[in-house]
Coordinates of C-alpha atoms and ligand atoms in Angstrom, one line a residue:
X508 CA 2.5 3.3 -10.9
X509 CA 4.1 -0.2 -10.7
X510 CA 0.8 -2.1 -10.9
X511 CA 2.4 -5.6 -10.9
X512 CA 4.3 -4.9 -7.7
X513 CA 1.2 -3.5 -6.0
X514 CA -1.0 -6.5 -7.0
X515 CA 1.7 -9.0 -6.0
X516 CA 2.2 -7.3 -2.5
X517 CA -1.6 -7.0 -2.0
X518 CA -2.1 -10.7 -2.8
X519 CA 0.7 -11.7 -0.4
X520 CA -0.9 -9.6 2.4
X521 CA -4.2 -11.5 2.1
X522 CA -2.7 -14.9 1.2
X523 CA -4.9 -17.9 2.1
X524 CA -4.9 -18.6 5.8
X525 CA -2.9 -15.6 6.8
X526 CA -3.6 -12.2 8.3
X527 CA -2.0 -9.1 9.8
X528 CA -0.9 -8.2 13.3
X529 CA -1.3 -4.4 14.0
X530 CA 1.6 -3.5 16.3
X531 CA 1.5 0.1 15.2
X532 CA 0.2 1.8 18.4
X533 CA 1.3 5.4 18.6
X534 CA 3.4 6.3 21.6
X535 CA 0.3 7.8 23.2
X536 CA -1.7 4.6 22.8
X537 CA 1.3 2.6 24.0
X538 CA 1.4 4.7 27.1
X539 CA -2.2 3.8 27.9
X540 CA -1.6 0.1 27.2
X541 CA 1.6 0.0 29.3
X542 CA 0.0 2.0 32.1
X543 CA -2.8 -0.6 32.3
X544 CA -0.2 -3.4 33.0
X545 CA 2.2 -1.3 35.1
X546 CA 5.2 -1.2 32.8
X547 CA 7.0 2.1 32.2
X548 CA 6.4 3.3 28.7
X549 CA 9.9 4.3 27.6
X550 CA 11.6 3.7 24.2
X551 CA 13.6 0.7 25.4
X552 CA 10.5 -1.0 26.9
X553 CA 8.6 -0.4 23.7
X554 CA 11.5 -1.9 21.8
X555 CA 11.6 -5.0 24.0
X556 CA 7.8 -5.5 23.8
X557 CA 7.8 -5.1 20.0
X558 CA 10.8 -7.5 19.8
X559 CA 8.8 -10.1 21.7
X560 CA 6.1 -9.8 19.1
X561 CA 8.2 -9.6 16.0
X562 CA 10.5 -12.5 16.9
X563 CA 7.9 -15.0 17.9
X564 CA 8.8 -18.4 16.5
X565 CA 6.5 -19.8 13.7
X566 CA 4.5 -16.6 13.4
X567 CA 5.0 -16.6 9.7
X568 CA 2.8 -19.6 9.4
X569 CA -0.2 -17.5 10.3
X570 CA 0.8 -13.9 9.7
X571 CA 1.6 -12.3 6.3
X572 CA 2.4 -8.8 7.6
X573 CA 2.9 -6.7 10.7
X574 CA 2.1 -3.0 10.8
X575 CA 4.8 -1.0 12.6
X576 CA 4.9 2.5 14.1
X577 CA 7.4 5.0 12.9
X578 CA 9.6 4.5 16.0
X579 CA 9.7 0.7 15.5
X580 CA 10.6 0.7 11.8
X581 CA 13.8 2.5 12.8
X582 CA 14.6 0.3 15.8
X583 CA 16.9 -2.8 15.9
X584 CA 16.5 -6.1 17.6
X585 CA 19.1 -7.4 20.1
X586 CA 21.0 -9.0 17.2
X587 CA 21.4 -5.5 15.7
X588 CA 19.1 -6.0 12.7
X589 CA 16.5 -3.5 11.9
X590 CA 13.1 -4.8 12.7
X591 CA 11.7 -4.6 9.1
X592 CA 14.8 -6.4 7.8
X593 CA 14.3 -9.2 10.4
X594 CA 10.7 -9.5 9.5
X595 CA 11.4 -9.7 5.7
X596 CA 14.1 -12.4 6.3
X597 CA 11.4 -14.7 7.8
X598 CA 8.8 -13.9 5.1
X599 CA 6.7 -11.4 7.0
X600 CA 5.9 -8.2 5.1
X601 CA 6.7 -5.0 7.1
X602 CA 3.9 -2.4 7.1
X603 CA 3.8 1.1 8.4
X604 CA 1.1 3.3 10.0
X605 CA 1.4 6.7 8.2
X606 CA -1.6 8.7 9.4
X607 CA -1.1 11.5 11.9
X608 CA -4.0 10.5 14.1
X609 CA -7.7 11.5 14.3
X610 CA -8.2 15.1 15.3
X611 CA -11.4 17.1 16.2
X612 CA -13.3 18.0 13.0
X613 CA -13.9 21.7 12.9
X614 CA -17.5 22.8 13.4
X615 CA -18.5 19.2 14.1
X616 CA -18.6 18.4 17.8
X617 CA -17.8 14.8 18.6
X618 CA -16.4 14.0 15.2
X619 CA -12.9 13.5 14.0
X620 CA -10.9 13.7 10.8
X621 CA -7.6 12.0 10.3
X622 CA -4.6 14.2 9.5
X623 CA -1.2 13.4 7.9
X624 CA -1.3 14.2 4.2
X625 CA 1.3 17.0 4.5
X626 CA 4.8 15.7 3.7
X627 CA 3.4 12.2 3.1
X628 CA 5.1 11.7 -0.2
X629 CA 8.5 12.3 1.4
X630 CA 7.7 10.1 4.4
X631 CA 6.6 7.3 2.1
X632 CA 9.8 7.6 0.1
X633 CA 11.8 7.1 3.4
X634 CA 9.6 4.2 4.5
X635 CA 10.4 2.5 1.2
X636 CA 14.1 2.7 2.0
X637 CA 13.3 0.9 5.4
X638 CA 11.5 -1.9 3.5
X639 CA 7.9 -1.0 4.1
X640 CA 5.6 -2.9 1.6
X641 CA 2.2 -1.7 2.8
X642 CA 0.8 1.1 4.8
X643 CA -2.2 1.9 7.0
X644 CA -4.4 5.0 7.5
X645 CA -7.2 4.9 10.0
X646 CA -10.3 7.2 10.0
X647 CA -12.7 7.3 12.9
X648 CA -16.5 7.4 12.4
X649 CA -18.5 7.7 15.6
X650 CA -22.1 6.8 15.9
X651 CA -24.2 9.2 18.2
X652 CA -27.4 11.2 18.4
X653 CA -26.9 13.1 15.1
X654 CA -23.7 11.7 14.0
X655 CA -21.9 10.7 11.8
X656 CA -22.4 13.7 9.5
X657 CA -21.9 13.5 5.8
X658 CA -19.1 16.1 6.3
X659 CA -17.2 13.7 8.6
X660 CA -17.6 10.7 6.4
X661 CA -16.7 12.6 3.3
X662 CA -13.6 14.5 4.7
X663 CA -12.2 11.2 5.9
X664 CA -13.0 9.4 2.6
X665 CA -11.3 12.1 0.7
X666 CA -8.2 12.1 2.8
X667 CA -8.0 8.2 2.6
X668 CA -8.2 8.4 -1.2
X669 CA -5.4 10.9 -1.4
X670 CA -3.3 8.9 1.0
X671 CA -3.9 5.7 -1.0
X672 CA -2.9 7.4 -4.3
X673 CA 0.4 8.6 -2.7
X674 CA 1.1 5.1 -1.5
X675 CA 0.5 3.5 -4.9
X676 CA 2.7 6.2 -6.5
X677 CA 5.5 5.1 -4.0
X678 CA 4.9 1.3 -4.7
X679 CA 3.3 0.7 -1.3
X680 CA 0.0 -1.1 -0.9
X681 CA -2.5 1.2 0.9
X682 CA -4.8 -0.2 3.6
X683 CA -7.7 2.2 4.0
X684 CA -9.5 1.9 7.4
X685 CA -12.8 3.7 7.9
X686 CA -13.4 2.5 11.5
X687 CA -17.0 2.7 12.7
X688 CA -16.5 2.9 16.5
X689 CA -18.1 0.1 18.6
X690 CA -18.7 2.4 21.6
X691 CA -22.2 3.4 22.3
X692 CA -25.7 1.9 22.5
X693 CA -26.6 1.8 18.9
X694 CA -28.2 -1.2 17.2
X695 CA -26.6 -3.5 14.7
X696 CA -29.0 -2.0 12.1
X697 CA -27.7 1.5 12.8
X698 CA -24.1 0.2 12.5
X699 CA -25.0 -1.4 9.2
X700 CA -26.4 1.9 7.8
X701 CA -23.3 3.9 8.9
X702 CA -20.9 1.3 7.7
X703 CA -22.4 1.1 4.2
X704 CA -22.5 4.9 4.0
X705 CA -18.8 5.2 5.0
X706 CA -17.7 2.4 2.6
X707 CA -19.6 3.7 -0.4
X708 CA -18.1 7.2 0.0
X709 CA -14.7 5.7 0.6
X710 CA -14.8 3.7 -2.7
X711 CA -16.3 6.7 -4.6
X712 CA -13.3 8.8 -3.5
X713 CA -10.8 6.0 -4.2
X714 CA -12.2 5.8 -7.8
X715 CA -12.1 9.6 -8.2
X716 CA -8.4 9.6 -7.3
X717 CA -7.7 6.6 -9.7
X718 CA -6.6 4.3 -7.0
X719 CA -6.0 0.8 -8.4
X720 CA -8.2 -1.5 -6.3
X721 CA -6.4 -4.7 -7.2
X722 CA -3.4 -3.2 -5.3
X723 CA -5.4 -1.9 -2.3
X724 CA -6.9 -3.4 0.8
X725 CA -9.8 -2.4 3.0
X726 CA -9.5 -2.6 6.8
X727 CA -13.1 -2.7 7.9
X728 CA -14.9 -2.7 11.2
X729 CA -17.5 -5.4 11.6
X730 CA -21.2 -4.7 11.5
X731 CA -22.1 -5.1 15.2
X732 CA -24.3 -3.6 17.9
X733 CA -22.7 -1.0 20.1
X734 CA -20.9 -2.2 23.3
X735 CA -23.6 -0.7 25.5
X736 CA -26.6 -1.8 23.3
X737 CA -29.2 -3.9 25.1
X738 CA -29.2 -6.5 22.4
X739 CA -25.7 -7.7 21.7
X740 CA -24.9 -9.4 18.4
X741 CA -24.1 -13.1 17.9
X742 CA -21.3 -14.2 15.6
X743 CA -24.0 -15.4 13.1
X744 CA -25.6 -11.9 13.1
X745 CA -22.2 -10.2 12.8
X746 CA -21.1 -12.6 10.0
X747 CA -24.3 -12.2 8.0
X748 CA -24.7 -8.4 8.3
X749 CA -21.0 -7.7 7.7
X750 CA -20.8 -9.9 4.6
X751 CA -24.1 -8.2 3.3
X752 CA -22.7 -4.7 4.0
X753 CA -19.5 -5.5 2.1
X754 CA -21.3 -7.0 -0.9
X755 CA -23.4 -3.9 -1.0
X756 CA -20.6 -1.4 -1.0
X757 CA -17.2 -2.8 -1.9
X758 CA -16.1 -3.3 -5.5
X759 CA -15.3 -6.8 -6.6
X760 CA -11.8 -6.1 -7.8
X761 CA -10.5 -5.0 -4.5
X762 CA -7.5 -7.2 -3.4
X763 CA -8.9 -8.1 0.0
X764 CA -10.7 -7.1 3.2
X765 CA -9.0 -7.3 6.7
X766 CA -10.8 -6.5 10.0
X767 CA -9.9 -4.6 13.1
X768 CA -11.1 -5.9 16.4
X769 CA -12.2 -2.5 17.7
X770 CA -12.5 -3.5 21.4
X771 CA -14.3 -6.8 20.9
X772 CA -13.2 -9.7 23.2
X773 CA -10.3 -11.8 21.9
X774 CA -12.4 -14.9 21.3
X775 CA -15.4 -12.9 20.1
X776 CA -13.3 -11.3 17.3
X777 CA -12.1 -14.8 16.3
X778 CA -15.6 -16.2 16.3
X779 CA -17.0 -13.3 14.3
X780 CA -14.4 -13.6 11.6
X781 CA -15.0 -17.3 11.5
X782 CA -18.8 -16.8 11.1
X783 CA -18.1 -14.5 8.0
X784 CA -15.9 -17.1 6.4
X785 CA -18.5 -19.9 7.0
X786 CA -20.9 -17.8 4.9
X787 CA -18.2 -17.3 2.3
X788 CA -19.0 -16.4 -1.3
X789 CA -17.3 -13.0 -1.2
X790 CA -15.0 -12.0 -4.1
X791 CA -12.3 -11.0 -1.7
X792 CA -10.5 -12.9 1.1
X793 CA -11.7 -11.8 4.6
X794 CA -9.0 -12.0 7.2
X795 CA -7.8 -10.3 10.4
X796 CA -5.7 -7.3 11.1
X797 CA -6.1 -7.2 14.9
X798 CA -4.2 -5.3 17.5
X799 CA -6.0 -5.7 20.8
X800 CA -7.7 -9.0 20.1
X801 CA -4.3 -10.6 19.5
X802 CA -2.1 -8.6 21.8
X803 CA -4.3 -8.5 25.0
X804 CA -3.0 -11.7 26.5
X805 CA 0.5 -11.1 25.1
X806 CA 1.0 -7.8 26.8
X807 CA -0.4 -9.0 30.2
X808 CA 1.9 -12.1 30.2
X809 CA 5.0 -10.1 29.1
X810 CA 4.3 -7.4 31.7
X811 CA 4.4 -9.9 34.6
X812 CA 8.1 -10.5 33.9
X813 CA 9.4 -8.6 30.9
X814 CA 12.6 -10.7 30.7
X815 CA 11.4 -14.1 32.0
X816 CA 8.1 -14.3 30.2
X817 CA 9.1 -13.6 26.6
X818 CA 8.6 -17.2 25.6
X819 CA 5.2 -17.5 27.3
X820 CA 4.0 -14.2 25.8
X821 CA 5.1 -15.4 22.3
X822 CA 3.2 -18.7 22.8
X823 CA 0.0 -16.6 23.5
X824 CA 0.7 -14.5 20.4
X825 CA 1.2 -17.5 18.1
X826 CA -1.9 -19.2 19.6
X827 CA -4.2 -16.3 18.9
X828 CA -2.7 -15.8 15.5
X829 CA -3.3 -19.5 14.7
X830 CA -6.9 -19.2 15.9
X831 CA -7.5 -16.2 13.7
X832 CA -5.8 -17.9 10.8
X833 CA -8.2 -20.8 11.1
X834 CA -11.1 -18.3 11.4
X835 CA -10.0 -16.7 8.1
X836 CA -10.8 -20.1 6.5
X837 CA -14.0 -20.8 8.6
X838 CA -12.2 -23.6 10.4
X839 CA -12.2 -22.3 14.0
X840 CA -14.3 -23.8 16.8
X841 CA -14.7 -22.6 20.4
X842 CA -13.4 -26.0 21.6
X843 CA -10.0 -25.1 20.2
X844 CA -9.7 -22.6 23.0
X845 CA -9.1 -25.5 25.4
X846 CA -5.6 -25.8 23.9
X847 CA -4.9 -22.2 25.0
X848 CA -1.4 -22.0 26.4
X849 CA -2.2 -19.2 28.8
Ligands
13P1152 P1 -7.8 -3.1 17.1 O1 -7.8 -4.5 16.6 O2 -7.3 -3.1 18.5 O3 -9.1 -2.4 16.9 O4 -6.7 -2.3 16.3 C1 -6.6 -2.4 14.9 C2 -6.0 -1.3 14.4 O5 -4.9 -1.3 13.9 C3 -6.7 0.0 14.4 O6 -6.1 0.9 13.5

């Protein structure tokens, strides 16, 4: 294992004031997103949309890395450069989603396990040739009446640890993502309990597989009440509970923690990240790795005129990235939204 390379890449991913854009939606997810704005979801439109994101001017000021989907890492921009090469040329690290998606967990109704370990060593070797520096694997933990089960948490933790070990063997920094789903009417306390259980098991498994934590990153969900809960969580609550949960379950030597937005509102996700960084005192940087909370306005604007609105869509992308960059240092205020260019 090339420990120096892994540590260097991981520290670049979570560099001060920077975060990640997740642009790695699978073709199925892309279909849903494009359907919602009335754009046909074909390969060329996906390429054009991703090009809009990946070529946004000044993005490298706020964004350290972008997670790509398998199709995108192989595609080229209008200038004929492969997308990962074009990103690297402007100082943005190309990442790659490598999991095979969350599938029904056998004998456990309503729960999922993420697949994709078969052939992963070979796929990672190919992604290295395309320039991928880091990877992502997402697990899904659902809160419900009698779930999550230990079986679900453990099956996912084990798979993530095996994925992470394969990444490090290949010289790629693994991002492990045990996402506690925000849907439902559960309380913030219940989310706390489940998040801590999932994180503890994940780090036990990573240890067992000898994953080097200084060269690995956690993509966490925030500790927050379910979307349908009667009592919704304030940024102060989310900040305090999330930082507490991380301190209780994440080893100090991990390179960094990035967050998913999980269906939160765009500004809510920014305010919540900011609240965590106002508390501070964590041994790891806390930053963003958002898909929806950054791309929501971008997709809408682009969809209104896929040729004419590229610049406007990019302005929205860069603005949200900048707000989240400020939040990663606890420097965001709601008033800054008055400068919104959309
Ligand atoms: P959201 O920010 O839309 O939750 O997506 C993040 C992500 O990459 C999930 O794996």
